[in-house]
mmCIF file of C-alpha atoms in Angstrom:
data_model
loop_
_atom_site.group_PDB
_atom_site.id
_atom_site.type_symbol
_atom_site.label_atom_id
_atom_site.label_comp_id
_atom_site.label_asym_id
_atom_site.label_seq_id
_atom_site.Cartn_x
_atom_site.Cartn_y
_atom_site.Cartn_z
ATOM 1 C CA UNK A 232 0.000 0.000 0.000
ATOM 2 C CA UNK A 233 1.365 3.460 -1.189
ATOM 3 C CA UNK A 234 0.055 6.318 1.633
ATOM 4 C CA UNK A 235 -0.040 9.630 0.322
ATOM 5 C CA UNK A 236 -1.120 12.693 2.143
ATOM 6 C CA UNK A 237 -2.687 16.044 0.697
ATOM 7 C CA UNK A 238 -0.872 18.492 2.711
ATOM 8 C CA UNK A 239 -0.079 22.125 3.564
ATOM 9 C CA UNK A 240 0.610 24.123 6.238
ATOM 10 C CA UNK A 241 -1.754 26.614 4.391
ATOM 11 C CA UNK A 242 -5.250 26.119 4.434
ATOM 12 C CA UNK A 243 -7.566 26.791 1.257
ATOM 13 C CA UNK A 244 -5.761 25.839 -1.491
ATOM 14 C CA UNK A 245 -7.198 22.938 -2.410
ATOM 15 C CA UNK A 246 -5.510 19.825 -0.059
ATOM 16 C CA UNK A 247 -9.492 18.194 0.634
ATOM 17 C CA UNK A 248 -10.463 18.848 -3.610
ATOM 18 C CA UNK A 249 -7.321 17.057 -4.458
ATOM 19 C CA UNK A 250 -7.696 14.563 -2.020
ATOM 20 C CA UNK A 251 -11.212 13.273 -3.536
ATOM 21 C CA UNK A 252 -10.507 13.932 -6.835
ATOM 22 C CA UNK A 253 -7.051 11.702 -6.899
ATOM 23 C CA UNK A 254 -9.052 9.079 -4.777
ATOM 24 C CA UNK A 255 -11.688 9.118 -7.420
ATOM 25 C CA UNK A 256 -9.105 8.427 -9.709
ATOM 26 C CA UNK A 257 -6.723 6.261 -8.445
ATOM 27 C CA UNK A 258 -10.454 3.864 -7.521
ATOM 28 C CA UNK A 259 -10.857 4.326 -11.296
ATOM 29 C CA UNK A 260 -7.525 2.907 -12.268
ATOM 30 C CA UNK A 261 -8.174 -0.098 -10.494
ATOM 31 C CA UNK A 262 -6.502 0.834 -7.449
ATOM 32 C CA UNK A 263 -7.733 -0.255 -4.512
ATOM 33 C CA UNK A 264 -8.060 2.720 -2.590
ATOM 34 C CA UNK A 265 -9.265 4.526 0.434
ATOM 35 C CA UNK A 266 -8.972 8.033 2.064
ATOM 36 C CA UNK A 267 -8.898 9.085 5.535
ATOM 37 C CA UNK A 268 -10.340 12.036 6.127
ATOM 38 C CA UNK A 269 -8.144 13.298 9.092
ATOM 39 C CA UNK A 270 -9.515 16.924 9.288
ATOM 40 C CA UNK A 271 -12.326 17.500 11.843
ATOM 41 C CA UNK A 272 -14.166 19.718 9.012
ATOM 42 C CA UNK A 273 -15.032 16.823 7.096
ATOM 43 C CA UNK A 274 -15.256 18.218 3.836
ATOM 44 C CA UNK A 275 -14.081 14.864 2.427
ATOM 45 C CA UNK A 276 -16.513 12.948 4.150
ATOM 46 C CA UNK A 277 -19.068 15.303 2.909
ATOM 47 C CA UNK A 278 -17.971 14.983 -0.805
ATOM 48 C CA UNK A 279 -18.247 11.039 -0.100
ATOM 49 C CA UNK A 280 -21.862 11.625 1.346
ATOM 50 C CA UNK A 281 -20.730 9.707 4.405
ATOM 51 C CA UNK A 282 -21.388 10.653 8.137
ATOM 52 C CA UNK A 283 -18.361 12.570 9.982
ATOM 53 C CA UNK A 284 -18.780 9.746 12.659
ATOM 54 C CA UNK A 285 -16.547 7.165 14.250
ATOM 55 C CA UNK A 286 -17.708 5.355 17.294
ATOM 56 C CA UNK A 287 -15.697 6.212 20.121
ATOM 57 C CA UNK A 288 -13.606 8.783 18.318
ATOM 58 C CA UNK A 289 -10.027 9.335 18.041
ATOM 59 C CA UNK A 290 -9.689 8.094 21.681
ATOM 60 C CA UNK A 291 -11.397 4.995 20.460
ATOM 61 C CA UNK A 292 -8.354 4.674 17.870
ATOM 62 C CA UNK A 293 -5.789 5.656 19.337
ATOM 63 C CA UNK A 294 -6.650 2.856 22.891
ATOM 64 C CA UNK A 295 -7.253 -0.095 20.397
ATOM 65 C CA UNK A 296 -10.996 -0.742 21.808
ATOM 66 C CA UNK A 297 -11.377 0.040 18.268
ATOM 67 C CA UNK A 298 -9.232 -0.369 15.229
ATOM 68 C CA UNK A 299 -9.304 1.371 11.378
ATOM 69 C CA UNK A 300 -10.656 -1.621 9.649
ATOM 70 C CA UNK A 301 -13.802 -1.352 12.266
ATOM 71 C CA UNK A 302 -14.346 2.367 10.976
ATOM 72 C CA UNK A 303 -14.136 2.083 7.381
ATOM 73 C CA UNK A 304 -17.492 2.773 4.961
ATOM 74 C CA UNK A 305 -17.957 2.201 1.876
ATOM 75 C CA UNK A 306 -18.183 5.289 -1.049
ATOM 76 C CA UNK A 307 -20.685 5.729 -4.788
ATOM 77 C CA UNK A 308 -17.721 4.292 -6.434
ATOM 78 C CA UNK A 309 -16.082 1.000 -6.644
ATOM 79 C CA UNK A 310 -12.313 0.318 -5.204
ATOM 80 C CA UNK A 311 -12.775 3.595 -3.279
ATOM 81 C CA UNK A 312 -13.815 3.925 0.503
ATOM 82 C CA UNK A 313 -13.263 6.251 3.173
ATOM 83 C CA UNK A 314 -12.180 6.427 6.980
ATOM 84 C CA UNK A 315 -14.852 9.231 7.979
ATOM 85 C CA UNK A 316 -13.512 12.678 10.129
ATOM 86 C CA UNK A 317 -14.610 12.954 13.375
ATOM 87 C CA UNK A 318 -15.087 15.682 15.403
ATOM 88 C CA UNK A 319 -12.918 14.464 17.672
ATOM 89 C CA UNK A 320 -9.750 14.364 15.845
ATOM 90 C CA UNK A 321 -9.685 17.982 17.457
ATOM 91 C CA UNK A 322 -8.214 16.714 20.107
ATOM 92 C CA UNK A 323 -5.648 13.848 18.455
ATOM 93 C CA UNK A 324 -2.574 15.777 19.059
ATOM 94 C CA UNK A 325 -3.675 15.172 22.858
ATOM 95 C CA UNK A 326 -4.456 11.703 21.771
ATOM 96 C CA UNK A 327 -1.546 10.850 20.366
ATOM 97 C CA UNK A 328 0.913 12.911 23.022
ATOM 98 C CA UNK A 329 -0.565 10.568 25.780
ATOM 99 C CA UNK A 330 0.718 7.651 23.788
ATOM 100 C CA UNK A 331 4.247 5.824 23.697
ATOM 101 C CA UNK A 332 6.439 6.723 20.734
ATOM 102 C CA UNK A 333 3.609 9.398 19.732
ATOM 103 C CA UNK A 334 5.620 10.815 16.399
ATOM 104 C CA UNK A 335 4.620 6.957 15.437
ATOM 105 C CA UNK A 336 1.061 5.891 15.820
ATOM 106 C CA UNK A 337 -0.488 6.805 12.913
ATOM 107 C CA UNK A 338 1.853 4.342 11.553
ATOM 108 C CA UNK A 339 1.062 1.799 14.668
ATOM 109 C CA UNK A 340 -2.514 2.144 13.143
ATOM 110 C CA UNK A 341 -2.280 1.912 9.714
ATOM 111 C CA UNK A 342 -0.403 -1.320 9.984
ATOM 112 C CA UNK A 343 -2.746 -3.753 9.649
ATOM 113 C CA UNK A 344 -4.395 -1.634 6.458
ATOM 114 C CA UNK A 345 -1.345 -2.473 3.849
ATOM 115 C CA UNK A 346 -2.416 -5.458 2.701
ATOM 116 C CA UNK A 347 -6.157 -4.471 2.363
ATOM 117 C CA UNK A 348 -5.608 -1.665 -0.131
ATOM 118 C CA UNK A 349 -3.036 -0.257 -2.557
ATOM 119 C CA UNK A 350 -3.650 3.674 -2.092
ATOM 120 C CA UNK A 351 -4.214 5.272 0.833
ATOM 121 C CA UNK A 352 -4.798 9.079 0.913
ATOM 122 C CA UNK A 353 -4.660 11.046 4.023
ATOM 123 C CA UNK A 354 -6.587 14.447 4.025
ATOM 124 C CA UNK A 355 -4.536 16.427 6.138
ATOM 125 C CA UNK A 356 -5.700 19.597 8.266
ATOM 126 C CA UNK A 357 -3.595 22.435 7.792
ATOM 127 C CA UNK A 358 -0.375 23.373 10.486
ATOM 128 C CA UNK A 359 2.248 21.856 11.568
ATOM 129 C CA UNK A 360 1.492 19.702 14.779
ATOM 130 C CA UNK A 361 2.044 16.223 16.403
ATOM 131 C CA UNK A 362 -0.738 14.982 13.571
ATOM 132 C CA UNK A 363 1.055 16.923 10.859
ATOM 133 C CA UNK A 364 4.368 14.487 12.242
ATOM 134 C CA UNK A 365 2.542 11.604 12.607
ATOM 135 C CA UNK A 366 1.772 11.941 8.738
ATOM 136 C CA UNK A 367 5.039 12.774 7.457
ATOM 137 C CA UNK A 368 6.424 9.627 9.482
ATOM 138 C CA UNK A 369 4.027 7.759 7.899
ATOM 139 C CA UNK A 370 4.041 8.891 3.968
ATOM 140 C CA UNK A 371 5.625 7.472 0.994
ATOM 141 C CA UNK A 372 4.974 11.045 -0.377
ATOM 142 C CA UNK A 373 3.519 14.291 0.533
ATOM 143 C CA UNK A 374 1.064 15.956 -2.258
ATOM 144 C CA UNK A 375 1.323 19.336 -1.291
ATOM 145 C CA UNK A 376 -1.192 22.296 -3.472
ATOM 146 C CA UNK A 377 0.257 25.085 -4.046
ATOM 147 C CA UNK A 378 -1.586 28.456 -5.245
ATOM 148 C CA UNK A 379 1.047 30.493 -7.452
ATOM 149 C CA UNK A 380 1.073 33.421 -4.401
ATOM 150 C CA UNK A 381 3.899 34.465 -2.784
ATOM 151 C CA UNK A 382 2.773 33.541 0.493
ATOM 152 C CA UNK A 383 2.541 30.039 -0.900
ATOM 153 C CA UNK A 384 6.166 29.630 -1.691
ATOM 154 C CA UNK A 385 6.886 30.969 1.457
ATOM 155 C CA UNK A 386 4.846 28.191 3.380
ATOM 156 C CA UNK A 387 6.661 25.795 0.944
ATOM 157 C CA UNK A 388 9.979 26.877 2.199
ATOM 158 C CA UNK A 389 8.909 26.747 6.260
ATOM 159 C CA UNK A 390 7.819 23.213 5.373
ATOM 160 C CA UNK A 391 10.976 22.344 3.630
ATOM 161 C CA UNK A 392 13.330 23.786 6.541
ATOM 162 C CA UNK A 393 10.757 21.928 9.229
ATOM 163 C CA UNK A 394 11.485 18.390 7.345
ATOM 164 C CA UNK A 395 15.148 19.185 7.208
ATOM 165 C CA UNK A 396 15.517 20.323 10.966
ATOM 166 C CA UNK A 397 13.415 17.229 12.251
ATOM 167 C CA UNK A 398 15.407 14.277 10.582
ATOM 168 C CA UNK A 399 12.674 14.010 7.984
ATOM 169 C CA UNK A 400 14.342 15.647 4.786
ATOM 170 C CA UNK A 401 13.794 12.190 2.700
ATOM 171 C CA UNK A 402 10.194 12.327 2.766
ATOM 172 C CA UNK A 403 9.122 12.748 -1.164
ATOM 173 C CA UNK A 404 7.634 15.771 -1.644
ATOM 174 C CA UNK A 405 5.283 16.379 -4.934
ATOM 175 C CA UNK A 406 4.176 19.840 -5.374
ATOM 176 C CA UNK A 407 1.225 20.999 -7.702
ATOM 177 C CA UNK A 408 0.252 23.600 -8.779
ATOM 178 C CA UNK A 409 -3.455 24.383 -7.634
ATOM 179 C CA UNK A 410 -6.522 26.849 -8.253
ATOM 180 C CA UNK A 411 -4.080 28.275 -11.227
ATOM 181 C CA UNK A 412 -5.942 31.572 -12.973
ATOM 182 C CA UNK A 413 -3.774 32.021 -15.963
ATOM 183 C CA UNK A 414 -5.637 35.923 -16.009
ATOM 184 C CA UNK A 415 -3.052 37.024 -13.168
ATOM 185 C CA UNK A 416 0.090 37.778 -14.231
ATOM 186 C CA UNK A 417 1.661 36.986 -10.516
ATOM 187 C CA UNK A 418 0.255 33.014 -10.837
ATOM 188 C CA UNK A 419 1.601 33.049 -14.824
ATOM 189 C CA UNK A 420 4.932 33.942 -13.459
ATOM 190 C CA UNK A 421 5.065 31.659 -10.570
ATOM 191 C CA UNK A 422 4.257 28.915 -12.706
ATOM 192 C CA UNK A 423 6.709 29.567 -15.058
ATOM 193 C CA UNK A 424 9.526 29.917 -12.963
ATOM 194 C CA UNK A 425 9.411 28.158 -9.762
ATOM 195 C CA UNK A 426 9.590 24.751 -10.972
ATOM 196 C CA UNK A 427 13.111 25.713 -12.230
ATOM 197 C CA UNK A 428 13.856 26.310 -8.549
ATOM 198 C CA UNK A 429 12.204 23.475 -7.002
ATOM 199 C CA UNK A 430 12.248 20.741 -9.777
ATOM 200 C CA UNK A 431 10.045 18.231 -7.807
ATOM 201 C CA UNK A 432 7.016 20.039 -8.916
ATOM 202 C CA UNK A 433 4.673 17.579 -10.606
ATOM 203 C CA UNK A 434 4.209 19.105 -14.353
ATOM 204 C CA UNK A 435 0.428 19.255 -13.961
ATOM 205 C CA UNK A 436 -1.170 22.270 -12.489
ATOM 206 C CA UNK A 437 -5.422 22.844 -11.502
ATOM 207 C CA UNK A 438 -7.043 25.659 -12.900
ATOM 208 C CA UNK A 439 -9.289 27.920 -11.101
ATOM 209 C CA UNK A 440 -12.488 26.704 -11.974
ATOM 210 C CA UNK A 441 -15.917 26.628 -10.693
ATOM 211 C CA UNK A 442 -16.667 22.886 -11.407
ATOM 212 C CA UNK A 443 -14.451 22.171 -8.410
ATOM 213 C CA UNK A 444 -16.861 24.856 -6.382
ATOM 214 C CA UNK A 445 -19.926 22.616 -7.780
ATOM 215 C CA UNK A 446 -18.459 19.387 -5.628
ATOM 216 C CA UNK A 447 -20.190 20.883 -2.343
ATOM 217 C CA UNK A 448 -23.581 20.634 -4.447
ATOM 218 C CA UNK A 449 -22.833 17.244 -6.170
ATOM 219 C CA UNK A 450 -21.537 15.906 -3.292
ATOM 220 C CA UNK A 451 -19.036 13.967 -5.703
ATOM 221 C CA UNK A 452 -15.731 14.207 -7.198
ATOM 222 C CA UNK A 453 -15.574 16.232 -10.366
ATOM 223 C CA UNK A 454 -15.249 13.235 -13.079
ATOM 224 C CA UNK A 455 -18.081 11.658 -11.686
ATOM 225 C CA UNK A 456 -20.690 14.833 -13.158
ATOM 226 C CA UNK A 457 -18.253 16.771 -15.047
ATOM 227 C CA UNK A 458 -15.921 14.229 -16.818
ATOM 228 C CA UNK A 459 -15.290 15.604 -19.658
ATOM 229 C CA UNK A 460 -14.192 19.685 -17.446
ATOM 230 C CA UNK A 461 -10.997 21.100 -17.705
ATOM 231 C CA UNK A 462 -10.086 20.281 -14.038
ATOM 232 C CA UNK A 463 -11.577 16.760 -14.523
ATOM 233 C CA UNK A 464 -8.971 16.150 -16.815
ATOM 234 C CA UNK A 465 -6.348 18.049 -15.075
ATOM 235 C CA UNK A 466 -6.251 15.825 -12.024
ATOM 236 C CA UNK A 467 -6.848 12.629 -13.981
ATOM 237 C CA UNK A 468 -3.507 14.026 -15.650
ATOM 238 C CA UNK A 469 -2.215 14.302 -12.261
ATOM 239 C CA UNK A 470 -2.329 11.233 -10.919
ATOM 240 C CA UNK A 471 -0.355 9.945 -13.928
ATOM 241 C CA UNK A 472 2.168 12.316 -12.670
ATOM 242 C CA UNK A 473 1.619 10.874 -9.358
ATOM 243 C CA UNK A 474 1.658 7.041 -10.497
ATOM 244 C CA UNK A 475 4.817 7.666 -12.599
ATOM 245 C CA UNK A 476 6.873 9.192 -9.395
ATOM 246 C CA UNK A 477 5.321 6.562 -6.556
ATOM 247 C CA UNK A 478 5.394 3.510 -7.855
ATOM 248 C CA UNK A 479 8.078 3.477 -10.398
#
């Protein structure tokens, strides 16, 4: 099983959109694949049309009276279910400070998942917290949006120093571009240059677009209304980029 997370230490720029929408994608390539839905918003589990409930919450979890397997629905779509958000999870970095080796329990918990699927996507909450470690211990790869802003690269950079200053520097990062509107001039240049700088980027970017706004109404990922959309295609294209750079 592959874990990827949909991560930044920003919040709004698209980490729960790509989430679903690589999911939906990765289920559609055959992939067995499932998403845990580890902000206490829920706006994955929305999407999915699933209840932001887990018996016993985090707490539940995180003591073993209850483990992920117990937790996990079913989605619409075949190959593709979902670990609901709680509103617990709140509270996990409590949770998960009270435990032994906390930096490690997320991957204590996911253990017993890798045989079970071959994707797993964590939908991260923005920050950087004991969760936030918990997920980078546990990653083959970070998918990290980006919007083409200044303050964007900037939040790249504090994310690239925190990996390097906490022993975690060789956790793949994959950049995207997301919510790209080619009318700015600022998000044209930023596309066209930073990838020279940082050349992890993935070469796929997400254009501003209000099919992805639509996914509150549909409750769905975009391909599943809108397949033949711009941004439909856009993140079909990039989890090709992601395929080619995780399990090569």
């Amino acid at each position: 099983m592959k874990i990827l997370a949909t991560y930044n230490i920003k919040g709004g720029v698209g980490k729960t959109a790509a989430a679903v929408n690589l999911a939906w994608a990765a289920a559609g390539s055959g992939y067995r694949t499932l998403v845990w839905d580890l902000d206490p918003q829920g706006a994955a589990t929305f999407y999915f049309r699933i209840k932001p409930k887990v018996k016993g919450g985090f707490k539940a979890l995180a003591r073993g009276t209850r483990t992920l397997d117990d937790v996990v629905k079913g989605s619409d779509f075949d190959y593709l279910d979902l670990i609901p958000a709680d509103f617990s999870y709140r509270n996990m970095d409590l949770r998960l400070n009270d435990a032994r080796k906390p930096a490690r329990q997320l991957v204590r918990l996911l253990r017993p998942l890798r045989n079970e699927y071959d994707v797993l996507i964590l939908d991260c909450p923005p920050s950087i917290s004991l969760v936030s470690e918990n997920v980078f211990r546990a990653v083959d790869a970070l998918l990290i949006p980006m919007i083409p802003s200044t303050l964007s690269v900037r939040t790249y950079e504090q994310l690239i120093r925190y990996l390097g200053k906490s022993g975690l520097d060789d956790v793949e990062r994959l950049p995207f571009f997301s919510m790209v509107d080619v009318r700015k001039r600022m998000h044209k240049d930023i596309v066209a240059q930073l990838p020279a700088r940082f050349p992890e980027f993935l070469p796929t970017a997400i254009p501003y677009a209000s099919q992805v706004e639509l996914m509150g109404q549909h409750r769905a990922p975009i391909g599943s209304f809108a397949p033949a959309s711009k941004p439909a295609q856009s993140y079909s294209d990039l989890w090709l980029d992601v395929g080619k750079r995780v399990f090569s």
